[in-house]
PDB file of C-alpha atoms in Angstrom:
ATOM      1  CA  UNK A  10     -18.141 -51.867  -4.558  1.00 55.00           C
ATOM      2  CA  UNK A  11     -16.687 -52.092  -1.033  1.00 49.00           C
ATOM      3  CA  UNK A  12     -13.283 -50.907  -2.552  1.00 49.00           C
ATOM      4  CA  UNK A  13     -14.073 -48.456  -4.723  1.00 51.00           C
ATOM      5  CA  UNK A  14     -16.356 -47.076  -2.091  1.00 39.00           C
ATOM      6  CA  UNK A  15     -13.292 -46.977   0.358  1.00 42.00           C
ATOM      7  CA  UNK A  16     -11.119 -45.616  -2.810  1.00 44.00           C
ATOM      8  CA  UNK A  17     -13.856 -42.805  -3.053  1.00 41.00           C
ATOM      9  CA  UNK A  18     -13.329 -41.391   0.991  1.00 34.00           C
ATOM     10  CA  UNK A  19      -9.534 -41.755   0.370  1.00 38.00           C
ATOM     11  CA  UNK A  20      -9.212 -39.470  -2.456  1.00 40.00           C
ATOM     12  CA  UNK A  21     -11.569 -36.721  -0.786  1.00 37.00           C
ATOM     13  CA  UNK A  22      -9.861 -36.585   2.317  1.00 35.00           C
ATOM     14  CA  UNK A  23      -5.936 -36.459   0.489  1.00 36.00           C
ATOM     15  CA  UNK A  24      -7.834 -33.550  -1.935  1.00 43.00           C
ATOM     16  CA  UNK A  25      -9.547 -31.987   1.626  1.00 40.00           C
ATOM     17  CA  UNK A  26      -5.727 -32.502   3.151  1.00 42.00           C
ATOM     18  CA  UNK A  27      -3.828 -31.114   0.354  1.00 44.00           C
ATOM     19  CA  UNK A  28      -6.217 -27.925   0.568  1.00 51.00           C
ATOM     20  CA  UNK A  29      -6.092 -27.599   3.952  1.00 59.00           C
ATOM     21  CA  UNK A  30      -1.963 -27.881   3.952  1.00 77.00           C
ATOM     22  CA  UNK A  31      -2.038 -25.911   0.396  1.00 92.00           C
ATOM     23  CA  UNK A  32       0.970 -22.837   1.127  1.00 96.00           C
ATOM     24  CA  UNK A  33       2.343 -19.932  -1.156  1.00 96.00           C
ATOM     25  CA  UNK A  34       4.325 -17.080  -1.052  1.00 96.00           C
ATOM     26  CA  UNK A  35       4.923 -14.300  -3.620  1.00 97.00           C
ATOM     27  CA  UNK A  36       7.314 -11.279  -3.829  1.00 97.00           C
ATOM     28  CA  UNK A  37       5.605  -7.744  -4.659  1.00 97.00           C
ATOM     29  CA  UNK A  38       7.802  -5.054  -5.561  1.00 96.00           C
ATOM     30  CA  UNK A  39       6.128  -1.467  -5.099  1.00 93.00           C
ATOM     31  CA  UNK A  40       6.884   1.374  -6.923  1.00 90.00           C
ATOM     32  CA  UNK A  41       5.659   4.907  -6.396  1.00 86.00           C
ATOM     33  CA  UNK A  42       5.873   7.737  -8.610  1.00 79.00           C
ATOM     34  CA  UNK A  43       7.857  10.420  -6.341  1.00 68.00           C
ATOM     35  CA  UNK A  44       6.143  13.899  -6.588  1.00 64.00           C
ATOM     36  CA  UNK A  45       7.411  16.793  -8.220  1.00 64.00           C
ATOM     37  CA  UNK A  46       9.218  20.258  -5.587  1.00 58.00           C
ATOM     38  CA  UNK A  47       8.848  22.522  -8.474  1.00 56.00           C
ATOM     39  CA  UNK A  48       5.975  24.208  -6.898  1.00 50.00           C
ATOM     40  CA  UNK A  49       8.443  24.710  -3.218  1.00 50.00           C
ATOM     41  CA  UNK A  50      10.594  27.396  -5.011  1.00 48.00           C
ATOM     42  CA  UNK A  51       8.819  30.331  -5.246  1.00 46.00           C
ATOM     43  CA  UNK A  52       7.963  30.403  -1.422  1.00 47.00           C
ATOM     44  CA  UNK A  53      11.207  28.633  -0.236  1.00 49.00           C
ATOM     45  CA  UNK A  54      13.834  30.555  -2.678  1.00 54.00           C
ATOM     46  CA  UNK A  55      16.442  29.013  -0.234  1.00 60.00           C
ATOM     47  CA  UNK A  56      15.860  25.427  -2.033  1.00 65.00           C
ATOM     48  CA  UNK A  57      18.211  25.084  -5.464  1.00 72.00           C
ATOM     49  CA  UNK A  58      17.566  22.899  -8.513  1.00 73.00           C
ATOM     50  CA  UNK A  59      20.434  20.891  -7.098  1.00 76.00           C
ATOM     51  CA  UNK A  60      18.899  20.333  -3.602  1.00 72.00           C
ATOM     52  CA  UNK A  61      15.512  19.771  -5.085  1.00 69.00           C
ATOM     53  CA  UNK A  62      16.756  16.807  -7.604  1.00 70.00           C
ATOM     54  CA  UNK A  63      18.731  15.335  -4.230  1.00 72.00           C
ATOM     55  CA  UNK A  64      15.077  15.432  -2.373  1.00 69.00           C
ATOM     56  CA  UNK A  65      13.316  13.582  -5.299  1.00 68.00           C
ATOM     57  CA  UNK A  66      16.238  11.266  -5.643  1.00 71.00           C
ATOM     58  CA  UNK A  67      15.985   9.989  -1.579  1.00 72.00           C
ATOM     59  CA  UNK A  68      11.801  10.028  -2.118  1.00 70.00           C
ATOM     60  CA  UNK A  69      12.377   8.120  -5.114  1.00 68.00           C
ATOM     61  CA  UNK A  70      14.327   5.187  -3.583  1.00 72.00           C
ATOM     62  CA  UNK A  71      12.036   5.665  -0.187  1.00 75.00           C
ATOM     63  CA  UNK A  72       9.118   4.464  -2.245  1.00 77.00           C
ATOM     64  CA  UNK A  73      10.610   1.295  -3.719  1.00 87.00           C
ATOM     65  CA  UNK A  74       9.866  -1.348  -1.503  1.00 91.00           C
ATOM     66  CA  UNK A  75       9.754  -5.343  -1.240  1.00 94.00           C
ATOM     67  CA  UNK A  76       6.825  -7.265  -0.065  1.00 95.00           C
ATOM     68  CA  UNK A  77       6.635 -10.689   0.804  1.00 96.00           C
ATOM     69  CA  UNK A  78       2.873 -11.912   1.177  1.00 97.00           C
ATOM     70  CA  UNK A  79       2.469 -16.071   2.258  1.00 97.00           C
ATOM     71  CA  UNK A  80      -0.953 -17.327   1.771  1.00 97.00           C
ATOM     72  CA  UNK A  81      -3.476 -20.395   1.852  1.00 96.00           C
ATOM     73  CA  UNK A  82      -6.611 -20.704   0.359  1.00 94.00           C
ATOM     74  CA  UNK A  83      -8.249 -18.529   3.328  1.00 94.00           C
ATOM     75  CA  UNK A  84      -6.031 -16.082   4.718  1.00 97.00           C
ATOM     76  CA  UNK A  85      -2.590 -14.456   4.200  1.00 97.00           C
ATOM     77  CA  UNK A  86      -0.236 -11.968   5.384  1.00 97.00           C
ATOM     78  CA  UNK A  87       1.848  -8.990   3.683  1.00 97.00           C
ATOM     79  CA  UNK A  88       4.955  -7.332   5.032  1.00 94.00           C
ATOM     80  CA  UNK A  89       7.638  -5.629   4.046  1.00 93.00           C
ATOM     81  CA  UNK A  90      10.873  -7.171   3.328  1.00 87.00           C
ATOM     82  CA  UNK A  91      12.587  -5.693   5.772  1.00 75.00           C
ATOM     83  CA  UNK A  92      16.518  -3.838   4.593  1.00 66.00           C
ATOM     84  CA  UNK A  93      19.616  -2.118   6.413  1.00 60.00           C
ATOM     85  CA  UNK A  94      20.969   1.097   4.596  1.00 56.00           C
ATOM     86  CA  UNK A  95      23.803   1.348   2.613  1.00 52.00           C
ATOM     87  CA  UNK A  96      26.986   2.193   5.047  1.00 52.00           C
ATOM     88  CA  UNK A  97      27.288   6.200   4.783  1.00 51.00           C
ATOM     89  CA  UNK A  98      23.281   6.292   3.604  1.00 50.00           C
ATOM     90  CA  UNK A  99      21.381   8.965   4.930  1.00 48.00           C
ATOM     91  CA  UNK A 100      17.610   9.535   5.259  1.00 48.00           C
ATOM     92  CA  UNK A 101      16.411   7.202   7.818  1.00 49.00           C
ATOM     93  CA  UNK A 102      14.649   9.966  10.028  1.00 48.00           C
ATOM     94  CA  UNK A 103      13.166  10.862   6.792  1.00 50.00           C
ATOM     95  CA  UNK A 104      12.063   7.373   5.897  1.00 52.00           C
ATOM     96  CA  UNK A 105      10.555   6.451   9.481  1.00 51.00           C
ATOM     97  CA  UNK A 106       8.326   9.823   8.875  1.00 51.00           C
ATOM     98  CA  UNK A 107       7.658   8.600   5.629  1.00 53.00           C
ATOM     99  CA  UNK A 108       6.204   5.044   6.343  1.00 54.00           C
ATOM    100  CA  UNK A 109       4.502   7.058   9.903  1.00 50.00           C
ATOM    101  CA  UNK A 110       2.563   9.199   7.274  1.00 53.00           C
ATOM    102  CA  UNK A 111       1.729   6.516   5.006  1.00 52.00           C
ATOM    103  CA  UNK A 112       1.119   3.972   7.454  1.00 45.00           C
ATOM    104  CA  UNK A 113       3.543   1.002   6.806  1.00 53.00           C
ATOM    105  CA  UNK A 114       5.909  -0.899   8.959  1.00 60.00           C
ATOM    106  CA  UNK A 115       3.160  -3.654   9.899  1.00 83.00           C
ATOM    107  CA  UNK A 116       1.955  -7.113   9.145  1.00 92.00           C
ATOM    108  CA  UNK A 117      -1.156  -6.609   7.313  1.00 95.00           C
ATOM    109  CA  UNK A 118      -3.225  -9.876   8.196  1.00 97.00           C
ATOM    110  CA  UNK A 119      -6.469 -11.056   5.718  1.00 97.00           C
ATOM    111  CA  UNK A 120      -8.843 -13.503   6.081  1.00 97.00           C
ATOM    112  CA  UNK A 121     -11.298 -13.662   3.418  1.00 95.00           C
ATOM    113  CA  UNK A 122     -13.672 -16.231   5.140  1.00 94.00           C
ATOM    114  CA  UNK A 123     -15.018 -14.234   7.462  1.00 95.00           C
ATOM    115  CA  UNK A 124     -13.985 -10.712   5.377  1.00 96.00           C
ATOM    116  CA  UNK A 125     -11.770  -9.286   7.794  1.00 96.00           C
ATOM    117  CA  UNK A 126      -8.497  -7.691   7.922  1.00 96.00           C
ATOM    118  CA  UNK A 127      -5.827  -7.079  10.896  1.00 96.00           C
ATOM    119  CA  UNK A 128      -3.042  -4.781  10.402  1.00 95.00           C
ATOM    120  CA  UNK A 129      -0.310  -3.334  13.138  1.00 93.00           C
ATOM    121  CA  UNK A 130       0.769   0.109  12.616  1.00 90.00           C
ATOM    122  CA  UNK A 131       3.171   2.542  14.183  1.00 87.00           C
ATOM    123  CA  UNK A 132       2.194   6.381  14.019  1.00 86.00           C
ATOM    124  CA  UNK A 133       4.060   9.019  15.477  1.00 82.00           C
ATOM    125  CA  UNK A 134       5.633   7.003  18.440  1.00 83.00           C
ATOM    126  CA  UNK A 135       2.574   5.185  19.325  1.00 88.00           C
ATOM    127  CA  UNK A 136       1.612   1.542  17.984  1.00 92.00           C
ATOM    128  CA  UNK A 137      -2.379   0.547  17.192  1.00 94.00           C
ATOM    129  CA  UNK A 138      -3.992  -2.471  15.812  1.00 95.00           C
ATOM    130  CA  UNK A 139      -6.832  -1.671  13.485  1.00 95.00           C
ATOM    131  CA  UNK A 140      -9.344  -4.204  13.003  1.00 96.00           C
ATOM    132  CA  UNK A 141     -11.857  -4.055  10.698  1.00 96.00           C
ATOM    133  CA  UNK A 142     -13.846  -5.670   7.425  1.00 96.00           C
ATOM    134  CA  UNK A 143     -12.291  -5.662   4.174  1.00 95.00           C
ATOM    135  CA  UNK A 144     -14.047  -3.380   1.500  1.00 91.00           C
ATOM    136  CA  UNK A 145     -15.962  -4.347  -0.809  1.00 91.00           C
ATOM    137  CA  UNK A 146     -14.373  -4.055  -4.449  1.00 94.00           C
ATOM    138  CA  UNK A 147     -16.662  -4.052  -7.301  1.00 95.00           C
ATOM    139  CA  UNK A 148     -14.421  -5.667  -9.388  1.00 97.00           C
ATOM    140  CA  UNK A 149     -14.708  -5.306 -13.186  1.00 97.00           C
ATOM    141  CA  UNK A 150     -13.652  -8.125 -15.033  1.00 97.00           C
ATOM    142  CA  UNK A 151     -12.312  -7.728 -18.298  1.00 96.00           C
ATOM    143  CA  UNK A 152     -11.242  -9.507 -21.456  1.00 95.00           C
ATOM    144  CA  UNK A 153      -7.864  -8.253 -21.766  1.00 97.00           C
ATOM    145  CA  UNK A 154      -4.509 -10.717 -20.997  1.00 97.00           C
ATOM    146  CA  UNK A 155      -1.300 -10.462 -20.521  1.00 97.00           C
ATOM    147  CA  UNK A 156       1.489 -13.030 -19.067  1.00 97.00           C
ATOM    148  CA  UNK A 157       3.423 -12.637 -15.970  1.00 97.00           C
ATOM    149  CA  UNK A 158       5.897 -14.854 -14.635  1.00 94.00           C
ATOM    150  CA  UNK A 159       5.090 -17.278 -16.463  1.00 95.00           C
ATOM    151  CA  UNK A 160       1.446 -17.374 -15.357  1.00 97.00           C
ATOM    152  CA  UNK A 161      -1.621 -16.056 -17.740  1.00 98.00           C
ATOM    153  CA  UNK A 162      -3.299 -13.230 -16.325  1.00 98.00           C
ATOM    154  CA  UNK A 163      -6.392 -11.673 -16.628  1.00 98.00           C
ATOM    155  CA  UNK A 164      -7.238  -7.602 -16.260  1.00 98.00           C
ATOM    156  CA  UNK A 165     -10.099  -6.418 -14.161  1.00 98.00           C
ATOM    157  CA  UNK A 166     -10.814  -3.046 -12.577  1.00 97.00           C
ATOM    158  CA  UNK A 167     -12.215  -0.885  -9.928  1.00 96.00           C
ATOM    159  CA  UNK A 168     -12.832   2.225  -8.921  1.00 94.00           C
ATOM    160  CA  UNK A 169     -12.146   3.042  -5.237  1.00 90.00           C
ATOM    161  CA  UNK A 170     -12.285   5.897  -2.681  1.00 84.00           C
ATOM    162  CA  UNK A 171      -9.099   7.377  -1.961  1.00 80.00           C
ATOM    163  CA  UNK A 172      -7.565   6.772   1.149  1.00 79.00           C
ATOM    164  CA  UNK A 173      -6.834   9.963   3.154  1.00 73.00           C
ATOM    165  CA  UNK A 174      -3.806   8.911   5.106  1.00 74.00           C
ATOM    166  CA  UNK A 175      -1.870   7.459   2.525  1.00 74.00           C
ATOM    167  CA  UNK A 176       0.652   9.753   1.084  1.00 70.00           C
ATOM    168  CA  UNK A 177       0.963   7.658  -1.847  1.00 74.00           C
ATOM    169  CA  UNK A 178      -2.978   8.813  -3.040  1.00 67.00           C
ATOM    170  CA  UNK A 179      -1.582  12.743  -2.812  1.00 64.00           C
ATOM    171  CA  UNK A 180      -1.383  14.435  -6.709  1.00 66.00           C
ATOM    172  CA  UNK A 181       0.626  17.292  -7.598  1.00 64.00           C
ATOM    173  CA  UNK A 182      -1.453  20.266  -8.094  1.00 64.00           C
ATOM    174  CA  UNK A 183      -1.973  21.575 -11.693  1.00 59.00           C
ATOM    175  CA  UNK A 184      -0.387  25.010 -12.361  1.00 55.00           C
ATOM    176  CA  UNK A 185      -4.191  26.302 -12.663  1.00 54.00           C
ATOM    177  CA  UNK A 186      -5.121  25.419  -9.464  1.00 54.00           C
ATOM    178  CA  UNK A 187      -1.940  26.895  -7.707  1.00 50.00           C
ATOM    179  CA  UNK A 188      -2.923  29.942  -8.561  1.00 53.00           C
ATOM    180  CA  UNK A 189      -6.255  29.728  -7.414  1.00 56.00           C
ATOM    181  CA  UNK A 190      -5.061  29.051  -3.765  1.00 54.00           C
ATOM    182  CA  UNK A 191      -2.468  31.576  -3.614  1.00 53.00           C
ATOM    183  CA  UNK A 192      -2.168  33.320  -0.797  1.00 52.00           C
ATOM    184  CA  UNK A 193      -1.041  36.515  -0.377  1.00 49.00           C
ATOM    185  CA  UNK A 194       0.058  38.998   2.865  1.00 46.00           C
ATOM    186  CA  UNK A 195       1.392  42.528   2.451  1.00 47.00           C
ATOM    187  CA  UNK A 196       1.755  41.660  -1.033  1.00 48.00           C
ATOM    188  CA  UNK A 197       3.966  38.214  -0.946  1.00 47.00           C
ATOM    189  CA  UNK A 198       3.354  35.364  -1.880  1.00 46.00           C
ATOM    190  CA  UNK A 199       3.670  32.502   0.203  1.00 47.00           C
ATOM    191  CA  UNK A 200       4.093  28.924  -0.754  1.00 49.00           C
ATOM    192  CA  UNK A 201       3.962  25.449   1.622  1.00 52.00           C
ATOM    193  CA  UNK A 202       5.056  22.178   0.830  1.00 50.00           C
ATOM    194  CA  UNK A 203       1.275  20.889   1.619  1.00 54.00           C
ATOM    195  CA  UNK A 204      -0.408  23.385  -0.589  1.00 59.00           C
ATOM    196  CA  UNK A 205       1.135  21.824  -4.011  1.00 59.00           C
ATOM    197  CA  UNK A 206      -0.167  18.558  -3.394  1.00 64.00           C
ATOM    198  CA  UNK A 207      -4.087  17.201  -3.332  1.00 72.00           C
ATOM    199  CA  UNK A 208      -6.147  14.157  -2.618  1.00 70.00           C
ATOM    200  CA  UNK A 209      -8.598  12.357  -5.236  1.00 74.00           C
ATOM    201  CA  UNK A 210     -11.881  11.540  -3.779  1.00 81.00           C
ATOM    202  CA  UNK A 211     -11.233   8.618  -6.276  1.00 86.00           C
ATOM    203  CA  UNK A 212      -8.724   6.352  -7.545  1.00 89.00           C
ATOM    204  CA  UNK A 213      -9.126   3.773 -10.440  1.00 93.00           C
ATOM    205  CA  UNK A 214      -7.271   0.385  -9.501  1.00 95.00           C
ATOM    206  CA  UNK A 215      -6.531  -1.906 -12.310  1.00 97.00           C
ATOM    207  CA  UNK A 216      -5.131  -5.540 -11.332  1.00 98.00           C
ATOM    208  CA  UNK A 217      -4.085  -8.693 -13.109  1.00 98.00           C
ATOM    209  CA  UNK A 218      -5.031 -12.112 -11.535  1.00 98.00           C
ATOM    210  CA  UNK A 219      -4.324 -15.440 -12.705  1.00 98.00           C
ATOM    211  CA  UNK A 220      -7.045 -18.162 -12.109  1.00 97.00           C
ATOM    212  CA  UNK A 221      -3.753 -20.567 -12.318  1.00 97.00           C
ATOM    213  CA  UNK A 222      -3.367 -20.071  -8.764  1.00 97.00           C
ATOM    214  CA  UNK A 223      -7.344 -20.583  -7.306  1.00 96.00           C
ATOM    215  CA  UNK A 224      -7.296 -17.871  -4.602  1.00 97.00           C
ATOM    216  CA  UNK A 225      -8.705 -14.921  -3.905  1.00 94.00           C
ATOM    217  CA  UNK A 226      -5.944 -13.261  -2.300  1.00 96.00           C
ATOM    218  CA  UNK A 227      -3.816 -10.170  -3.773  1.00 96.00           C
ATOM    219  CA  UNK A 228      -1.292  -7.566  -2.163  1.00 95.00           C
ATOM    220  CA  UNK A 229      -2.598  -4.787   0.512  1.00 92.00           C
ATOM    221  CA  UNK A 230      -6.030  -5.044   1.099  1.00 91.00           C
ATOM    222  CA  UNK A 231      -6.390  -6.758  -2.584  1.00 95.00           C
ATOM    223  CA  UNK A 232      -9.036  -9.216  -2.732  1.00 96.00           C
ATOM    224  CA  UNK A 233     -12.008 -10.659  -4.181  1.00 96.00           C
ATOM    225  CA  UNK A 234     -11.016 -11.796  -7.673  1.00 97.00           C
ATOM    226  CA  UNK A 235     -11.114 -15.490  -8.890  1.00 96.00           C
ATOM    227  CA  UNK A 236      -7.203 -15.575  -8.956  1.00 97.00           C
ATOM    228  CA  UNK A 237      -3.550 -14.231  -7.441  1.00 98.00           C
ATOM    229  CA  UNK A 238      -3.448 -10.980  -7.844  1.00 98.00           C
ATOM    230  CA  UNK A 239      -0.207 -10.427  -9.464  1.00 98.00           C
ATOM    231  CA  UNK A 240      -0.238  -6.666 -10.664  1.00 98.00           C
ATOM    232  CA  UNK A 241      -1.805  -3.631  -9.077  1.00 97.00           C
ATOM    233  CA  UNK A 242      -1.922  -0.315 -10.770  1.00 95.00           C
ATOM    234  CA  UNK A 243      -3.611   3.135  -9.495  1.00 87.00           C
ATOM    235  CA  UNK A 244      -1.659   5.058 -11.806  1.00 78.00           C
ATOM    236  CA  UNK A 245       1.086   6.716  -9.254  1.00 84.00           C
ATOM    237  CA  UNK A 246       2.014   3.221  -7.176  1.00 90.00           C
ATOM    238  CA  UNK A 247       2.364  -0.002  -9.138  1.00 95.00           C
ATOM    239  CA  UNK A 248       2.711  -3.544  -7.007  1.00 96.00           C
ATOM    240  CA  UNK A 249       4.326  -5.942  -9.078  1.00 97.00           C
ATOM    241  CA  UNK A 250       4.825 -10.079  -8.451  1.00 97.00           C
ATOM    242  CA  UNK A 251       8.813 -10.968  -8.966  1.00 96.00           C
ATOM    243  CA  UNK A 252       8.216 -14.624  -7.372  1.00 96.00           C
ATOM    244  CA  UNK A 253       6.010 -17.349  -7.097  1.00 96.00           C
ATOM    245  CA  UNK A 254       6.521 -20.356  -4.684  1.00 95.00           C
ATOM    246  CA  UNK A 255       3.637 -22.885  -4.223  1.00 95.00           C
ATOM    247  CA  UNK A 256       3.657 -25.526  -1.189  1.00 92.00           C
ATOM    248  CA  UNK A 257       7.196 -25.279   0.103  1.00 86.00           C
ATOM    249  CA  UNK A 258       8.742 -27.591   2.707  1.00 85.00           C
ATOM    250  CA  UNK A 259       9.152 -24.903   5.007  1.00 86.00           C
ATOM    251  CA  UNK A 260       5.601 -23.709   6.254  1.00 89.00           C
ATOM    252  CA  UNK A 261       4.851 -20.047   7.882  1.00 90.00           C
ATOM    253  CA  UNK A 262       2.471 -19.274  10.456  1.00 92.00           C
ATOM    254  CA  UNK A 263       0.005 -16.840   8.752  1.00 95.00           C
ATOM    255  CA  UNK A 264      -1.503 -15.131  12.058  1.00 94.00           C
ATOM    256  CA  UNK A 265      -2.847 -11.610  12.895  1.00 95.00           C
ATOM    257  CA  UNK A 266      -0.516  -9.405  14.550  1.00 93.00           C
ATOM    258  CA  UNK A 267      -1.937  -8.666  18.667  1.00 92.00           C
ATOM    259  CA  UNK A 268       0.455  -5.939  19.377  1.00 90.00           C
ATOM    260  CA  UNK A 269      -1.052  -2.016  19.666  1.00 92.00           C
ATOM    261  CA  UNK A 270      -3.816  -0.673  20.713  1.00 93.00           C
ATOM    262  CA  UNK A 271      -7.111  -2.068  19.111  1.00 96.00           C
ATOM    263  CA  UNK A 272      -8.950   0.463  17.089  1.00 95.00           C
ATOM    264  CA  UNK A 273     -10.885   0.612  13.956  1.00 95.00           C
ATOM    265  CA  UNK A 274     -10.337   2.151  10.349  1.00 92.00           C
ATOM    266  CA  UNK A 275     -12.201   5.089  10.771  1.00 93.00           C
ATOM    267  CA  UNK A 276     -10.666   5.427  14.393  1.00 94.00           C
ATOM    268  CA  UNK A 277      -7.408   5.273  13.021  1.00 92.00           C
ATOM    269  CA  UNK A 278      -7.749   7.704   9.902  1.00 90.00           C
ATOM    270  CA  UNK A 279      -9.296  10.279  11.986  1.00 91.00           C
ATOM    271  CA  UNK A 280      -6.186  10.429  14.605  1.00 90.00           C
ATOM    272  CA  UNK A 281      -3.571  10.092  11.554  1.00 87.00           C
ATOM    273  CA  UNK A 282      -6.118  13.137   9.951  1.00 85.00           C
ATOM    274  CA  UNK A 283      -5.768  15.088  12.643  1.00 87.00           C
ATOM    275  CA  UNK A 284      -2.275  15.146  13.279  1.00 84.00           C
ATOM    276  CA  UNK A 285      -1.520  15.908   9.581  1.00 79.00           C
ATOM    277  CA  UNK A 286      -3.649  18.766  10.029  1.00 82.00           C
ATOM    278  CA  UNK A 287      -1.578  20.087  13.028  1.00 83.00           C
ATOM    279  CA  UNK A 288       1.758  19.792  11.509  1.00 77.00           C
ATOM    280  CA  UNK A 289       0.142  21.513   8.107  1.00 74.00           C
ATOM    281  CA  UNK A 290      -0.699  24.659  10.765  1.00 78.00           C
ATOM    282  CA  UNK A 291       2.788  24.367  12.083  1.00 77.00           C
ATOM    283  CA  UNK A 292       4.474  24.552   8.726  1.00 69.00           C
ATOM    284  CA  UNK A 293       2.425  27.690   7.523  1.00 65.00           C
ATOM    285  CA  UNK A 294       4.376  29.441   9.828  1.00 59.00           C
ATOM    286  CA  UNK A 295       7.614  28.506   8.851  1.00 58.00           C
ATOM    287  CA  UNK A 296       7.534  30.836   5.923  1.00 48.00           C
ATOM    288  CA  UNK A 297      10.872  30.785   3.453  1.00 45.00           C
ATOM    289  CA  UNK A 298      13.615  27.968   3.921  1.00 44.00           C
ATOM    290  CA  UNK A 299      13.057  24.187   3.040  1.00 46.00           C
ATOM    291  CA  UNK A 300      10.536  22.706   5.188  1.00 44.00           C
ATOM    292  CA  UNK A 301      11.357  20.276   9.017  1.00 46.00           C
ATOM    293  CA  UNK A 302      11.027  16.520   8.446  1.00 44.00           C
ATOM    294  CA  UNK A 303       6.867  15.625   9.216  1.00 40.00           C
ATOM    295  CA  UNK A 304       7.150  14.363  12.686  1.00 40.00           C
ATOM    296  CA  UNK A 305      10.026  16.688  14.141  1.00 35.00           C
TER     297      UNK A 305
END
């Protein structure tokens, strides 16, 4: 009895080990729909069919990134896989105002114990650390599968309030409403860049988790389902897993970031709010002509 009660202890504490030591990484690539300039003509006559397809072409390739997220059963981090530019590639000011606006370029830290998330982020010139709890997703389960990589994945889904300072939520106008926001002064028309764009109060998220990996991590600010999150969907912006690697040697410290100054969600959106508003203002009155980079 003596043995097998010895036997018993043994085998918890290798499962308890093997949990606590239990690693994984996965590769997300995220692709964006790029928005449409067709609406930048009639106000900015100076931009060509030519120029605009060049402009949709850089956006395009702007918003295809690589993620890498490591996790363990309680917490994880997701960053981007960082890449130089081709030699002769240009764009870079365009792309730093890019992830500024849609607040990238950080380590975005979860812990799903205690329901909290820690993310670094740089925003015009100045770096902050928002800390805050992760939202609550009213996840949907449903009954539809589908394989990925290999794994078998089930679909659930959510609906979600938009988030106001991610450019990625923004939705070309429909012709209808252009015209109801036209604006006219001694009898022109006059078109911005901002005014053919708009942001849902809502978004519907659809995901794909596999229950063949037991935790309840995902890309983002993903969480909560019984399962890897391999796929997220909102329609415009679709995160998909390339790469699965459970328990390798090699181990990485998953940490929160402590760089930047400490500030909350709501904090944060309100400052990045307010400075979109202020360069909107300050690109009405650059009437005709393409429009500056954001952030100039």
């Amino acid at each position: 009895m003596k043995k097998i009660y010895y036997l018993l202890v043994l085998l918890a504490f290798c499962e308890v080990q093997a949990q606590k030591d239990f690693q994984g990484m996965a590769v997300y690539e995220s692709k964006t729909q790029a928005p449409k300039f067709d609406g930048m003509r009639p106000g900015n006559r100076d931009i060509t069919p030519e120029m605009q397809k060049t402009m949709e072409e850089r956006m395009k390739k702007m918003l295809e990134k690589t993620f890498i997220l490591n996790f363990d059963k309680s917490a994880s981090i997701y960053k981007e896989e960082e890449k130089l530019d081709a030699p002769g590639q240009q764009g870079g000011g365009m792309r730093i105002m890019m992830n500024s606006f849609m607040g990238g370029g950080g380590t975005f830290y979860k812990d799903v114990k205690s329901k909290s998330y820690t993310v670094d982020k740089e925003f015009m010139g100045k770096e902050f650390l928002v800390i805050d709890s992760l939202p609550k997703l009213n996840w949907k389960l449903e009954s539809e599968t589908k394989q990925i990589g290999g794994y078998n994945c089930y679909k659930a889904t959510v609906i979600k309030e938009a988030s106001k300072t991610d450019f990625r939520n923004f939705r070309p106008k429909s012709n209808d409403d252009k015209k109801d926001e036209v604006k006219k002064t001694s009898g022109e028309t006059k078109t911005n860049f901002e005014d053919n764009f708009e942001m849902p109060k809502e978004i519907l998220i659809t995901a794909w988790y596999t229950p063949e990996i037991p935790v309840n991590q995902g890309p983002e600010n993903y969480w909560g389902l019984p399962g890897l999150i391999l796929e997220i969907n909102d329609g415009r912006t679709t995160i998909l897993c390339s790469k699965v690697v459970l328990n390798a040697k090699d181990k990485v410290e998953i940490k929160p970031s402590k760089k930047g100054k400490v500030i909350s969600q709501k904090d944060y959106d309100e400052t990045v709010i307010k400075k979109m508003e202020e360069f909107r203002e300050m690109n009405r009155g650059r009437a005709g002509g393409p429009p500056p980079p954001m952030g100039r």
